[in-house]
Amino acid sequence: MDLQALLDDLATESAPFAAQGKVADYIPALAAVDPERFGIALATMDGRVLGSGDWRVPFSVQSVSKAFALALVLARDGEALWRRVGREPSGNPFNSLVQLEYEKGIPRNPFINAGALILIDRLLSLAGDSLGTLRTFLREESGNHGVDVDVEVAASEAAHGHRNAALAHFMASCGNLENPVETVLDHYVRQCALTMSCGDLAKAGLFLANHGLRADGSRLLTRSEAKRINSIMLTCGTYDAAGDFAYRVGLPGKSGVGGGILAVLPERGVLCVWSPALDAHGNSVAGVEALDRFTTRTGWSVF
Ligand code: GLU
């Protein structure tokens, strides 16, 4: 199969779907991104990275970072995490407050905002510097030592982060935060504001396709832990549209409101697509379209 030609075709066919979506504007700095950007990259297990369109252009990774944060916490803490966060789809928007109160400060899963705040809180306790630990990991796995925080995006989110602050304070009131709310929120906005290209992200995610083995051959996760993260990506990784994403794409995926989606092709590689215009759930419209077309044409899905 000519994968380069396929990625080029997908870029041409899928990019126009962005017209059906809208760039996130609740974080003002994200609203400035050109909605016509489109990139797609495929990192394969044999070390190749192919791409088309804007696949080398860095963008705001936002919640795509949560898949990596989960891996770093599980690697250090194992099953202990599940006392503080669940692993069921939420069926609610990613920044919803209402469910958290009913469920006594235990977030439904690690990929909604409340759950991601728990990941950061735990990584702060385990590693001292949550953002620094994650950034080092992403630099090492992607091979791009320039991966860093966009301070303008971080400041913009911090200035408009009342909902995340509410989630964090509520969890603290339930005894489900170990570190000060302000510290957790600071690491959270900087983590979301990391910028990476599709090529960087696809490479950085390869351990998820490789049963937990890192780029240097060392083991980050057991085979079983890698399976569990992929499973949570499949059931919870694309907001409250994870069912539709599984139906259309048939791969574990994690999306972010910057318009990126990371999708894992077990034992084959990792795809990353970026198109900033989002549907009502927060997933990139053209991104989901491209992934749907990719798995439909190649037959490479987990099903
Ligand atoms: N920083 C964003 C927020 O907290 C991340 C949302 C996302 O990408 O899902 O709202």
PDB file of C-alpha atoms and ligand atoms in Angstrom, residues 26-27 30 61-64 66 94-95 111 113 157 164 188-189 192-193 239 254-258 282, ligand 1:
ATOM      1  CA  TYR A  26     -13.668  29.705  25.101  1.00  0.00           C
ATOM      2  CA  ILE A  27      -9.876  29.927  25.386  1.00  0.00           C
ATOM      3  CA  LEU A  30      -7.143  29.288  20.504  1.00  0.00           C
ATOM      4  CA  VAL A  61      -2.190  19.738  22.090  1.00  0.00           C
ATOM      5  CA  GLN A  62      -4.775  20.493  24.807  1.00  0.00           C
ATOM      6  CA  SER A  63      -6.442  17.270  25.954  1.00  0.00           C
ATOM      7  CA  VAL A  64      -4.348  14.988  23.758  1.00  0.00           C
ATOM      8  CA  LYS A  66      -4.099  13.586  28.936  1.00  0.00           C
ATOM      9  CA  PHE A  94     -15.650  17.359  29.323  1.00  0.00           C
ATOM     10  CA  ASN A  95     -15.914  20.319  31.684  1.00  0.00           C
ATOM     11  CA  PHE A 111      -9.853  12.221  30.285  1.00  0.00           C
ATOM     12  CA  ASN A 113     -11.083  17.774  32.869  1.00  0.00           C
ATOM     13  CA  GLU A 157      -6.643  29.661  29.589  1.00  0.00           C
ATOM     14  CA  ASN A 164     -11.594  24.081  35.865  1.00  0.00           C
ATOM     15  CA  TYR A 188      -2.872  21.798  34.033  1.00  0.00           C
ATOM     16  CA  VAL A 189      -3.021  24.922  31.855  1.00  0.00           C
ATOM     17  CA  CYS A 192      -2.710  21.735  27.801  1.00  0.00           C
ATOM     18  CA  ALA A 193      -0.716  24.580  26.213  1.00  0.00           C
ATOM     19  CA  TYR A 239     -15.544  13.364  24.836  1.00  0.00           C
ATOM     20  CA  LYS A 254      -7.667  10.969  22.195  1.00  0.00           C
ATOM     21  CA  SER A 255      -8.772  14.368  20.981  1.00  0.00           C
ATOM     22  CA  GLY A 256      -8.174  17.919  22.160  1.00  0.00           C
ATOM     23  CA  VAL A 257      -9.920  21.240  21.649  1.00  0.00           C
ATOM     24  CA  GLY A 258      -6.870  22.471  19.730  1.00  0.00           C
ATOM     25  CA  GLY A 282     -15.198  19.191  20.842  1.00  0.00           C
TER      26      GLY A 282
HETATM   27  N1  GLU B   1      -7.466  23.134  28.382  1.00  0.00           N
HETATM   28  C1  GLU B   1      -8.768  22.723  27.946  1.00  0.00           C
HETATM   29  C2  GLU B   1      -9.785  22.890  29.029  1.00  0.00           C
HETATM   30  O1  GLU B   1      -9.521  22.659  30.152  1.00  0.00           O
HETATM   31  C3  GLU B   1      -8.666  21.314  27.464  1.00  0.00           C
HETATM   32  C4  GLU B   1      -9.949  20.837  26.914  1.00  0.00           C
HETATM   33  C5  GLU B   1      -9.787  19.743  25.904  1.00  0.00           C
HETATM   34  O2  GLU B   1      -8.928  19.767  25.024  1.00  0.00           O
HETATM   35  O3  GLU B   1     -10.596  18.826  26.019  1.00  0.00           O
HETATM   36  O4  GLU B   1     -10.891  23.280  28.824  1.00  0.00           O
END
